[in-house]
């Protein structure tokens, strides 16, 4: 009975963000194969969805094909396909059907010591958990300098290719309010836009880029030069074999000095939306952190201030994550996340349009 209780509890918690939607989820980029031994890679995927509601049978079909061509430090990538909806009654009259082609990704990416630049239709997320999770037509620039990272992104979002848009959303599955619009996103390019810049610092990041660049030239023969290192120090284990006896208190002291929590990342972000679809432009800015404890657990708090005419407020996001890496390198993740909004002005609400979750208002 206790086991069944925990299963039901987990399902209830998980159902909060579960809906009869897909968002063009694709695994093609991780399963590309060369075409006839060339540098051109490809992959294909087909997804079938269905449901029964009252006397209606609803079917969804989605087929995607991806092409990748990479050379030197550059990549051309395109992914698109076709989608088909059908709502059929038992008699069996078809009361709704529609097909639509669309693109999921279509971009050019270049990597260099001056940073990574991606131009075109692309999926975008930031280092924080809340602010941005969307598919955009625009530009993304990332620069990693040691333990620092700068992320600059700007672009436009259309209902044609957004995550919950006409091609990627499945508003017609289970016949739930057909065609409803989740966010304030235009059907035309250039009317719902955004720009964002974020800075982050990872104090525990191991920086070895400079060493790797010099390894091929200055240390090409490092293995030969120190080939006998094992012989020279082969008895090192004997030298310290009795360390635990002489310094029995050492391990305990080190354990006590190990911090309970460690800062994995800290950052700041500044974000705004603009375009003819908006009458009142919002500006959001704030801080986010990634704290680890017991090495396997992560807490990510985030606090944002929303500045907008007569719509000021504070957005806070909190997530607790545990990742388990198995021996076969597969990963299982458990995430508990909460997003809230505290209004400063009367009837204020969160104004940013391009995130997955909507804050709970207080």
XYZ file of N, CA, C and O in Angstrom, residues 48-237:
760
model
N 3.192 9.346 -34.256
C 1.745 9.148 -34.390
C 1.093 9.387 -33.040
O 1.556 8.867 -32.019
N 0.042 10.188 -33.034
C -0.703 10.433 -31.808
C -2.186 10.235 -32.044
O -2.683 10.403 -33.163
N -2.898 9.852 -31.002
C -4.329 9.629 -31.164
C -5.065 9.705 -29.851
O -4.456 9.644 -28.773
N -6.365 9.856 -29.933
C -7.171 9.919 -28.726
C -8.642 9.750 -29.034
O -9.077 9.846 -30.191
N -9.411 9.462 -27.998
C -10.853 9.283 -28.127
C -11.530 10.212 -27.143
O -11.197 10.231 -25.961
N -12.453 11.018 -27.632
C -13.194 11.938 -26.788
C -14.662 11.841 -27.161
O -15.055 12.152 -28.295
N -15.497 11.373 -26.220
C -16.914 11.178 -26.491
C -17.074 10.257 -27.697
O -16.613 9.117 -27.674
N -17.670 10.744 -28.792
C -17.878 9.925 -29.984
C -16.915 10.302 -31.098
O -17.156 9.969 -32.253
N -15.838 10.979 -30.749
C -14.862 11.414 -31.750
C -13.559 10.626 -31.616
O -13.114 10.331 -30.505
N -12.957 10.331 -32.743
C -11.627 9.742 -32.796
C -10.693 10.762 -33.430
O -10.944 11.249 -34.530
N -9.599 11.081 -32.729
C -8.696 12.133 -33.176
C -7.342 11.504 -33.473
O -6.826 10.708 -32.683
N -6.745 11.884 -34.624
C -5.462 11.345 -35.036
C -4.518 12.484 -35.410
O -4.941 13.461 -36.029
N -3.262 12.318 -35.054
C -2.214 13.267 -35.426
C -1.043 12.495 -36.017
O -0.643 11.455 -35.484
N -0.468 13.037 -37.089
C 0.695 12.426 -37.717
C 1.742 13.515 -37.934
O 1.422 14.597 -38.397
N 2.991 13.211 -37.597
C 4.070 14.174 -37.779
C 5.305 13.455 -38.321
O 5.792 12.501 -37.707
N 5.784 13.892 -39.476
C 6.998 13.341 -40.051
C 8.047 14.426 -40.201
O 7.747 15.536 -40.665
N 9.287 14.138 -39.778
C 10.373 15.103 -39.835
C 11.597 14.487 -40.509
O 11.891 13.298 -40.319
N 12.300 15.300 -41.287
C 13.542 14.901 -41.932
C 14.583 15.974 -41.643
O 14.277 17.174 -41.690
N 15.820 15.557 -41.320
C 16.891 16.495 -41.001
C 18.084 16.272 -41.921
O 18.404 15.132 -42.276
N 18.735 17.377 -42.317
C 19.961 17.343 -43.110
C 21.011 18.202 -42.420
O 20.706 19.307 -41.953
N 22.244 17.687 -42.359
C 23.340 18.384 -41.702
C 24.568 18.333 -42.590
O 24.986 17.258 -43.021
N 25.153 19.506 -42.849
C 26.401 19.566 -43.608
C 27.383 20.430 -42.839
O 27.144 21.613 -42.613
N 28.484 19.821 -42.397
C 29.472 20.520 -41.583
C 30.833 20.505 -42.267
O 31.206 19.507 -42.906
N 31.552 21.604 -42.141
C 32.904 21.708 -42.674
C 33.692 22.690 -41.807
O 33.150 23.692 -41.349
N 34.973 22.381 -41.585
C 35.807 23.201 -40.705
C 35.068 23.443 -39.385
O 34.750 22.507 -38.682
N 34.772 24.695 -39.076
C 34.066 25.040 -37.838
C 32.654 25.540 -38.097
O 32.086 26.256 -37.271
N 32.077 25.176 -39.226
C 30.756 25.671 -39.605
C 29.792 24.520 -39.849
O 30.209 23.412 -40.216
N 28.501 24.800 -39.655
C 27.454 23.796 -39.846
C 26.220 24.434 -40.476
O 25.774 25.504 -40.044
N 25.684 23.779 -41.503
C 24.368 24.092 -42.041
C 23.424 22.977 -41.596
O 23.711 21.796 -41.821
N 22.310 23.354 -40.981
C 21.366 22.346 -40.478
C 19.943 22.771 -40.827
O 19.551 23.923 -40.621
N 19.157 21.823 -41.350
C 17.750 22.088 -41.665
C 16.927 20.882 -41.247
O 17.352 19.732 -41.433
N 15.799 21.135 -40.644
C 14.906 20.074 -40.188
C 13.461 20.527 -40.373
O 13.057 21.579 -39.893
N 12.692 19.749 -41.063
C 11.297 20.097 -41.308
C 10.529 18.881 -41.773
O 11.062 17.778 -41.871
N 9.253 19.092 -42.061
C 8.429 17.969 -42.475
C 6.987 18.363 -42.661
O 6.662 19.502 -43.027
N 6.110 17.430 -42.380
C 4.683 17.663 -42.552
C 3.893 17.140 -41.381
O 4.306 16.215 -40.679
N 2.733 17.767 -41.175
C 1.869 17.413 -40.062
C 0.428 17.306 -40.557
O 0.010 18.060 -41.435
N -0.319 16.373 -39.964
C -1.695 16.156 -40.410
C -2.571 15.860 -39.203
O -2.228 15.047 -38.342
N -3.691 16.578 -39.096
C -4.668 16.354 -38.040
C -5.951 15.788 -38.656
O -6.343 16.155 -39.769
N -6.656 14.959 -37.899
C -7.955 14.469 -38.362
C -8.843 14.179 -37.163
O -8.424 13.550 -36.197
N -10.076 14.661 -37.222
C -11.079 14.411 -36.196
C -12.253 13.693 -36.870
O -12.938 14.259 -37.720
N -12.453 12.443 -36.506
C -13.446 11.615 -37.201
C -14.477 11.095 -36.198
O -14.128 10.589 -35.129
N -15.762 11.216 -36.555
C -16.830 10.694 -35.719
C -17.050 9.206 -35.998
O -16.540 8.652 -36.964
N -17.864 8.569 -35.140
C -18.062 7.139 -35.267
C -18.834 6.746 -36.522
O -18.745 5.631 -36.984
N -19.594 7.707 -37.146
C -20.515 7.304 -38.204
C -19.977 6.813 -39.558
O -20.729 6.098 -40.228
N -18.778 7.085 -40.116
C -17.647 7.890 -39.644
C -17.469 9.136 -40.498
O -16.704 9.108 -41.449
N -18.171 10.199 -40.182
C -18.008 11.464 -40.900
C -16.776 12.199 -40.377
O -16.540 12.257 -39.169
N -16.018 12.752 -41.318
C -14.855 13.546 -40.935
C -15.324 14.968 -40.676
O -15.838 15.628 -41.568
N -15.183 15.439 -39.428
C -15.637 16.783 -39.103
C -14.497 17.786 -39.129
O -14.735 18.989 -39.115
N -13.271 17.292 -39.144
C -12.143 18.212 -39.237
C -10.919 17.458 -39.740
O -10.615 16.375 -39.270
N -10.214 18.050 -40.699
C -8.929 17.499 -41.127
C -8.120 18.621 -41.756
O -8.667 19.532 -42.379
N -6.825 18.539 -41.542
C -5.963 19.592 -42.053
C -4.520 19.104 -42.079
O -4.073 18.434 -41.143
N -3.814 19.434 -43.128
C -2.400 19.112 -43.235
C -1.593 20.389 -43.367
O -2.093 21.400 -43.859
N -0.336 20.330 -42.933
C 0.479 21.533 -42.999
C 1.958 21.173 -43.012
O 2.421 20.433 -42.142
N 2.722 21.696 -43.982
C 4.182 21.542 -43.939
C 4.780 22.601 -43.018
O 4.141 23.609 -42.706
N 5.992 22.383 -42.573
C 6.619 23.371 -41.702
C 8.078 23.068 -41.452
O 8.567 21.966 -41.725
N 8.789 24.062 -40.919
C 10.188 23.933 -40.550
C 10.316 23.950 -39.029
O 9.618 24.700 -38.347
N 11.220 23.115 -38.530
C 11.509 23.108 -37.106
C 12.834 23.804 -36.805
O 12.956 24.542 -35.829
N 13.851 23.579 -37.630
C 15.150 24.234 -37.501
C 15.686 24.519 -38.905
O 15.491 23.718 -39.822
N 16.359 25.633 -39.069
C 17.042 25.950 -40.330
C 18.052 27.052 -40.027
O 17.714 28.241 -40.024
N 19.309 26.667 -39.766
C 20.277 27.662 -39.306
C 21.683 27.365 -39.826
O 22.001 26.255 -40.270
N 22.526 28.406 -39.721
C 23.960 28.307 -39.976
C 24.687 28.628 -38.684
O 24.373 29.615 -38.019
N 25.674 27.795 -38.316
C 26.412 27.993 -37.078
C 27.901 27.993 -37.367
O 28.404 27.142 -38.103
N 28.605 28.963 -36.766
C 30.054 29.044 -36.903
C 30.684 29.134 -35.518
O 30.233 29.903 -34.669
N 31.740 28.337 -35.290
C 32.441 28.289 -34.011
C 33.867 28.783 -34.200
O 34.573 28.329 -35.114
N 34.298 29.706 -33.346
C 35.663 30.221 -33.420
C 36.095 30.685 -32.037
O 35.311 30.663 -31.083
N 37.361 31.133 -31.930
C 37.869 31.622 -30.645
C 37.196 32.928 -30.233
O 37.313 33.356 -29.089
N 36.501 33.562 -31.188
C 35.779 34.798 -30.876
C 34.348 34.529 -30.431
O 33.606 35.456 -30.144
N 33.943 33.255 -30.385
C 32.611 32.905 -29.943
C 31.864 32.079 -30.972
O 32.319 31.883 -32.104
N 30.702 31.585 -30.579
C 29.832 30.805 -31.455
C 28.659 31.664 -31.900
O 27.975 32.284 -31.076
N 28.404 31.685 -33.216
C 27.307 32.465 -33.776
C 26.364 31.518 -34.517
O 26.804 30.726 -35.358
N 25.076 31.594 -34.198
C 24.049 30.807 -34.875
C 23.022 31.766 -35.456
O 22.458 32.594 -34.734
N 22.766 31.647 -36.761
C 21.847 32.539 -37.465
C 20.778 31.703 -38.150
O 21.087 30.751 -38.880
N 19.502 32.056 -37.934
C 18.420 31.371 -38.612
C 17.347 30.914 -37.649
O 17.216 31.426 -36.528
N 16.552 29.925 -38.082
C 15.474 29.363 -37.264
C 16.077 28.350 -36.301
O 16.666 27.355 -36.722
N 15.926 28.577 -34.995
C 16.635 27.767 -33.997
C 15.871 27.736 -32.679
O 15.075 28.634 -32.376
N 16.110 26.695 -31.889
C 15.535 26.588 -30.554
C 16.481 27.256 -29.564
O 17.684 27.031 -29.609
N 15.923 28.066 -28.666
C 16.730 28.886 -27.764
C 16.298 28.672 -26.314
O 15.115 28.691 -25.989
N 17.292 28.442 -25.453
C 17.100 28.502 -24.008
C 18.272 29.291 -23.423
O 19.320 29.411 -24.049
N 18.086 29.809 -22.219
C 19.146 30.510 -21.512
C 19.660 29.647 -20.367
O 19.150 28.546 -20.130
N 20.663 30.141 -19.655
C 21.193 29.400 -18.512
C 20.194 29.353 -17.363
O 20.257 28.450 -16.532
N 19.304 30.323 -17.298
C 18.292 30.292 -16.255
C 17.189 29.312 -16.662
O 17.106 28.870 -17.801
N 16.314 28.979 -15.734
C 15.273 27.989 -15.994
C 13.977 28.580 -16.532
O 13.188 27.872 -17.155
N 13.734 29.865 -16.293
C 12.404 30.406 -16.541
C 12.254 31.249 -17.797
O 11.308 31.082 -18.574
N 13.161 32.171 -18.036
C 12.873 33.337 -18.861
C 12.594 33.035 -20.324
O 11.694 33.621 -20.921
N 13.345 32.147 -20.953
C 13.229 31.968 -22.400
C 13.348 30.498 -22.769
O 14.335 29.848 -22.451
N 12.347 29.985 -23.474
C 12.376 28.628 -24.015
C 11.481 28.629 -25.246
O 10.293 28.364 -25.182
N 12.087 28.939 -26.400
C 11.267 29.183 -27.591
C 12.039 28.850 -28.856
O 13.249 28.612 -28.832
N 11.322 28.811 -29.952
C 11.922 28.634 -31.278
C 11.808 29.972 -31.996
O 10.715 30.512 -32.170
N 12.954 30.512 -32.428
C 12.987 31.875 -32.948
C 13.636 31.918 -34.320
O 14.357 30.995 -34.730
N 13.403 32.995 -35.027
C 14.148 33.325 -36.240
C 15.012 34.522 -35.880
O 14.513 35.633 -35.702
N 16.323 34.284 -35.745
C 17.178 35.374 -35.293
C 18.618 34.944 -35.150
O 19.096 34.056 -35.866
N 19.309 35.589 -34.198
C 20.749 35.394 -34.013
C 21.046 35.101 -32.548
O 20.477 35.724 -31.652
N 21.962 34.141 -32.337
C 22.435 33.826 -31.000
C 23.960 33.848 -31.002
O 24.601 33.244 -31.861
N 24.538 34.568 -30.027
C 26.000 34.680 -29.904
C 26.397 34.258 -28.502
O 25.855 34.757 -27.513
N 27.342 33.310 -28.414
C 27.858 32.847 -27.132
C 29.373 32.962 -27.123
O 30.032 32.558 -28.081
N 29.897 33.502 -26.034
C 31.341 33.624 -25.872
C 31.724 33.055 -24.515
O 31.246 33.525 -23.483
N 32.560 32.024 -24.537
C 33.100 31.449 -23.308
C 34.523 31.946 -23.123
O 35.379 31.733 -23.983
N 34.758 32.629 -22.020
C 36.085 33.141 -21.709
C 36.460 32.669 -20.315
O 36.076 33.263 -19.308
N 37.207 31.563 -20.263
C 37.531 30.987 -18.976
C 36.271 30.511 -18.274
O 35.513 29.717 -18.810
N 36.037 31.026 -17.101
C 34.861 30.635 -16.327
C 33.676 31.556 -16.564
O 32.617 31.377 -15.950
N 33.826 32.510 -17.462
C 32.756 33.456 -17.789
C 32.096 33.086 -19.110
O 32.737 32.571 -20.015
N 30.801 33.384 -19.215
C 30.095 33.188 -20.471
C 29.144 34.351 -20.724
O 28.443 34.805 -19.809
N 29.140 34.844 -21.969
C 28.209 35.880 -22.401
C 27.276 35.259 -23.433
O 27.718 34.573 -24.355
N 25.996 35.511 -23.278
C 24.991 34.990 -24.202
C 24.119 36.152 -24.662
O 23.412 36.768 -23.872
N 24.177 36.457 -25.959
C 23.398 37.548 -26.540
C 22.484 36.974 -27.611
O 22.958 36.321 -28.554
N 21.185 37.197 -27.478
C 20.207 36.616 -28.395
C 19.152 37.654 -28.752
O 18.711 38.428 -27.903
N 18.747 37.644 -30.011
C 17.657 38.510 -30.455
C 16.976 37.900 -31.660
O 17.614 37.213 -32.469
N 15.674 38.138 -31.778
C 14.976 37.584 -32.927
C 13.490 37.831 -32.870
O 12.987 38.558 -32.000
N 12.787 37.223 -33.809
C 11.344 37.341 -33.899
C 10.715 35.965 -33.749
O 11.342 34.948 -34.064
N 9.500 35.933 -33.245
C 8.778 34.685 -33.030
C 7.430 34.767 -33.734
O 6.730 35.768 -33.632
N 7.093 33.714 -34.456
C 5.837 33.660 -35.202
C 5.042 32.432 -34.787
O 5.617 31.400 -34.413
N 3.717 32.526 -34.890
C 2.872 31.377 -34.600
C 3.139 30.220 -35.559
O 2.821 29.075 -35.246
N 3.740 30.487 -36.715
C 4.000 29.416 -37.677
C 5.007 28.404 -37.148
O 4.911 27.213 -37.446
N 6.020 28.863 -36.364
C 7.071 27.943 -35.931
C 7.333 27.951 -34.437
O 8.238 27.258 -33.974
N 6.597 28.709 -33.637
C 6.833 28.732 -32.198
C 6.494 27.367 -31.587
O 5.841 26.523 -32.205
N 6.949 27.149 -30.358
C 6.773 25.842 -29.719
C 5.311 25.432 -29.612
O 4.981 24.256 -29.695
N 4.436 26.368 -29.366
C 3.013 26.071 -29.278
C 2.264 26.659 -30.461
O 1.080 26.965 -30.383
N 2.964 26.841 -31.593
C 2.366 27.461 -32.767
C 1.587 26.492 -33.645
O 1.305 25.358 -33.269
N 1.285 26.943 -34.855
C 0.430 26.193 -35.768
C 1.042 24.864 -36.175
O 0.355 23.844 -36.233
N 2.356 24.865 -36.440
C 2.988 23.625 -36.882
C 3.459 22.771 -35.714
O 3.344 21.543 -35.746
N 3.976 23.389 -34.669
C 4.594 22.628 -33.589
C 3.621 22.256 -32.475
O 3.826 21.268 -31.788
N 2.586 23.024 -32.244
C 1.623 22.701 -31.206
C 0.592 21.715 -31.709
O 0.407 21.509 -32.903
N -0.125 21.078 -30.802
C -1.194 20.152 -31.183
C -2.483 20.549 -30.472
O -3.045 19.792 -29.696
N -2.942 21.739 -30.755
C -4.151 22.229 -30.101
C -5.371 21.395 -30.466
O -6.374 21.412 -29.765
N -5.286 20.658 -31.577
C -6.448 19.917 -32.034
C -6.525 18.526 -31.422
O -7.529 17.860 -31.531
N -5.470 18.054 -30.793
C -5.507 16.752 -30.153
C -6.430 16.798 -28.947
O -6.344 17.688 -28.104
N -7.351 15.855 -28.864
C -8.386 15.806 -27.839
C -9.379 16.961 -27.941
O -10.155 17.194 -27.024
N -9.360 17.691 -29.059
C -10.418 18.663 -29.344
C -10.537 19.747 -28.272
O -11.625 20.194 -27.935
N -9.401 20.179 -27.705
C -9.434 21.175 -26.630
C -9.316 22.573 -27.218
O -8.252 22.977 -27.670
N -10.378 23.331 -27.214
C -10.393 24.719 -27.675
C -9.521 24.874 -28.927
O -8.408 25.409 -28.850
N -9.960 24.416 -30.079
C -9.115 24.411 -31.282
C -8.507 25.780 -31.584
O -9.179 26.802 -31.555
N -7.207 25.772 -31.823
C -6.529 26.978 -32.267
C -6.285 28.009 -31.201
O -5.943 29.138 -31.504
N -6.447 27.662 -29.927
C -6.258 28.681 -28.892
C -4.806 29.147 -28.863
O -3.890 28.363 -29.103
N -4.595 30.410 -28.583
C -3.259 30.997 -28.555
C -2.809 31.110 -27.108
O -3.433 31.770 -26.285
N -1.679 30.468 -26.790
C -1.203 30.448 -25.416
C -0.529 31.751 -25.024
O -0.661 32.222 -23.915
N 0.275 32.313 -25.931
C 1.043 33.507 -25.616
C 0.759 34.608 -26.638
O 0.154 34.369 -27.684
N 1.240 35.810 -26.318
C 1.042 36.947 -27.207
C 2.091 36.882 -28.311
O 3.159 37.487 -28.212
N 1.805 36.110 -29.363
C 2.727 35.905 -30.472
C 1.998 36.182 -31.780
O 0.890 35.688 -32.002
N 2.625 36.947 -32.639
C 2.006 37.333 -33.901
C 2.081 36.196 -34.925
O 2.919 35.300 -34.835
N 1.211 36.255 -35.931
C 1.275 35.343 -37.064
C 2.195 35.884 -38.156
O 2.435 35.191 -39.144
N 2.700 37.097 -37.965
C 3.560 37.719 -38.974
C 4.956 37.952 -38.392
O 5.107 38.265 -37.212
N 5.966 37.808 -39.241
C 7.339 38.032 -38.809
C 7.572 39.511 -38.491
O 7.038 40.393 -39.165
N 8.360 39.780 -37.456
C 8.746 41.148 -37.134
C 7.792 41.887 -36.228
O 8.068 43.046 -35.880
N 6.703 41.253 -35.795
C 5.736 41.960 -34.946
C 5.859 41.588 -33.474
O 5.487 42.382 -32.604
N 6.342 40.380 -33.168
C 6.582 39.977 -31.776
C 8.038 39.548 -31.664
O 8.419 38.465 -32.103
N 8.859 40.433 -31.070
C 10.302 40.252 -31.058
C 10.834 40.361 -29.629
O 10.142 40.832 -28.719
N 12.085 39.983 -29.459
C 12.718 40.101 -28.150
C 14.224 40.223 -28.331
O 14.786 39.889 -29.382
N 14.880 40.687 -27.292
C 16.337 40.660 -27.204
C 16.712 40.413 -25.747
O 16.011 40.863 -24.828
N 17.810 39.696 -25.533
C 18.214 39.335 -24.176
C 19.724 39.195 -24.129
O 20.356 38.763 -25.099
N 20.301 39.581 -23.024
C 21.723 39.379 -22.791
C 21.900 38.830 -21.377
O 21.230 39.280 -20.440
N 22.764 37.836 -21.243
C 23.018 37.251 -19.928
C 24.515 37.052 -19.736
O 25.256 36.803 -20.694
N 24.932 37.184 -18.486
C 26.317 36.945 -18.083
C 26.295 35.874 -16.993
O 25.460 35.936 -16.086
N 27.200 34.921 -17.076
C 27.257 33.895 -16.044
C 28.704 33.571 -15.698
O 29.613 33.709 -16.524
N 28.901 33.145 -14.460
C 30.229 32.797 -13.956
C 30.136 31.440 -13.278
O 29.263 31.217 -12.422
N 31.018 30.513 -13.676
C 31.035 29.159 -13.127
C 32.347 28.940 -12.387
O 33.361 28.588 -13.004
N 32.376 29.149 -11.073
C 33.636 29.095 -10.323
C 34.281 27.725 -10.308
O 35.496 27.603 -10.157
N 33.511 26.650 -10.474
C 34.063 25.298 -10.392
C 34.380 24.726 -11.767
O 34.803 23.576 -11.873
N 34.177 25.498 -12.825
C 34.451 25.012 -14.168
C 35.942 24.824 -14.374
O 36.744 25.712 -14.086
N 36.328 23.665 -14.870
C 37.730 23.403 -15.159
C 38.070 23.949 -16.529
O 37.537 23.489 -17.533
N 38.942 24.937 -16.572
C 39.291 25.609 -17.821
C 40.587 25.018 -18.354
O 41.640 25.136 -17.740
N 40.522 24.372 -19.496
C 41.713 23.780 -20.087
C 41.800 24.025 -21.585
O 42.523 23.344 -22.291
N 41.054 25.029 -22.066
C 41.078 25.311 -23.502
C 42.484 25.693 -23.984
O 42.932 25.245 -25.042
N 43.193 26.535 -23.225
C 44.524 26.969 -23.645
C 45.496 25.784 -23.698
O 46.329 25.679 -24.594
N 45.366 24.911 -22.731
C 46.234 23.743 -22.726
C 45.985 22.879 -23.945
O 46.910 22.374 -24.579
N 44.708 22.686 -24.308
C 44.380 21.855 -25.452
C 44.900 22.457 -26.747
O 45.338 21.731 -27.646
N 44.878 23.792 -26.869
C 45.372 24.432 -28.081
C 46.888 24.247 -28.233
O 47.408 24.126 -29.337
N 47.610 24.221 -27.097
C 49.062 24.089 -27.150
C 49.520 22.636 -27.176
O 50.671 22.346 -27.483
N 48.618 21.734 -26.871
C 49.013 20.338 -26.710
C 49.608 19.757 -27.975
O 50.590 19.015 -27.937
N 49.035 20.089 -29.131
C 49.500 19.500 -30.379
C 50.896 19.987 -30.765
O 51.638 19.291 -31.450
N 51.260 21.219 -30.341
C 52.524 21.803 -30.761
C 53.629 21.625 -29.725
O 54.675 21.023 -29.973
N 53.409 22.172 -28.535
C 54.481 22.222 -27.548
C 54.668 20.910 -26.798
O 55.742 20.604 -26.318
N 53.584 20.135 -26.672
C 53.671 18.929 -25.869
C 53.325 17.690 -26.679
O 52.737 16.748 -26.175
N 53.692 17.699 -27.974
C 53.360 16.574 -28.838
C 54.000 15.289 -28.351
O 53.461 14.205 -28.507
N 55.210 15.424 -27.752
C 55.936 14.233 -27.325
C 55.889 14.041 -25.818
O 56.779 13.417 -25.240
N 54.861 14.602 -25.199
C 54.805 14.538 -23.748
C 54.773 13.098 -23.249
O 55.322 12.770 -22.201
N 54.149 12.208 -24.028
C 54.085 10.820 -23.601
C 55.458 10.166 -23.606
O 55.768 9.312 -22.777
N 56.331 10.565 -24.584
C 57.687 10.000 -24.643
C 58.573 10.561 -23.552
O 59.377 9.855 -22.943
N 58.423 11.883 -23.338
C 59.295 12.554 -22.382
C 59.128 11.997 -20.979
O 60.073 11.890 -20.210
N 57.905 11.632 -20.656
C 57.632 11.127 -19.315
C 57.186 9.672 -19.345
O 56.393 9.240 -18.519
N 57.675 8.934 -20.335
C 57.238 7.553 -20.483
C 57.634 6.675 -19.310
O 57.010 5.670 -19.020
N 58.745 7.063 -18.605
C 59.205 6.253 -17.488
C 58.735 6.781 -16.148
O 59.257 6.390 -15.106
N 57.757 7.705 -16.199
C 57.303 8.303 -14.930
C 56.767 7.254 -13.993
O 56.913 7.336 -12.773
N 56.121 6.237 -14.583
C 55.563 5.190 -13.733
C 56.641 4.448 -12.980
O 56.470 4.042 -11.825
N 57.830 4.230 -13.632
C 58.918 3.539 -12.962
C 59.514 4.389 -11.855
O 59.868 3.899 -10.783
N 59.632 5.690 -12.142
C 60.278 6.581 -11.182
C 59.501 6.677 -9.890
O 60.052 6.806 -8.808
N 58.181 6.617 -10.023
C 57.360 6.783 -8.829
C 56.519 5.537 -8.553
O 55.433 5.633 -7.992
N 57.030 4.388 -8.949
C 56.213 3.186 -8.824
C 55.951 2.804 -7.376
O 54.987 2.124 -7.063
N 56.845 3.272 -6.477
C 56.666 2.890 -5.081
C 55.962 3.954 -4.263
O 56.031 3.957 -3.047
N 55.286 4.890 -4.976
C 54.640 5.984 -4.242
C 53.595 5.467 -3.271
O 53.368 6.042 -2.214
N 52.954 4.364 -3.636
C 51.935 3.834 -2.739
C 52.542 3.338 -1.438
O 51.909 3.395 -0.381
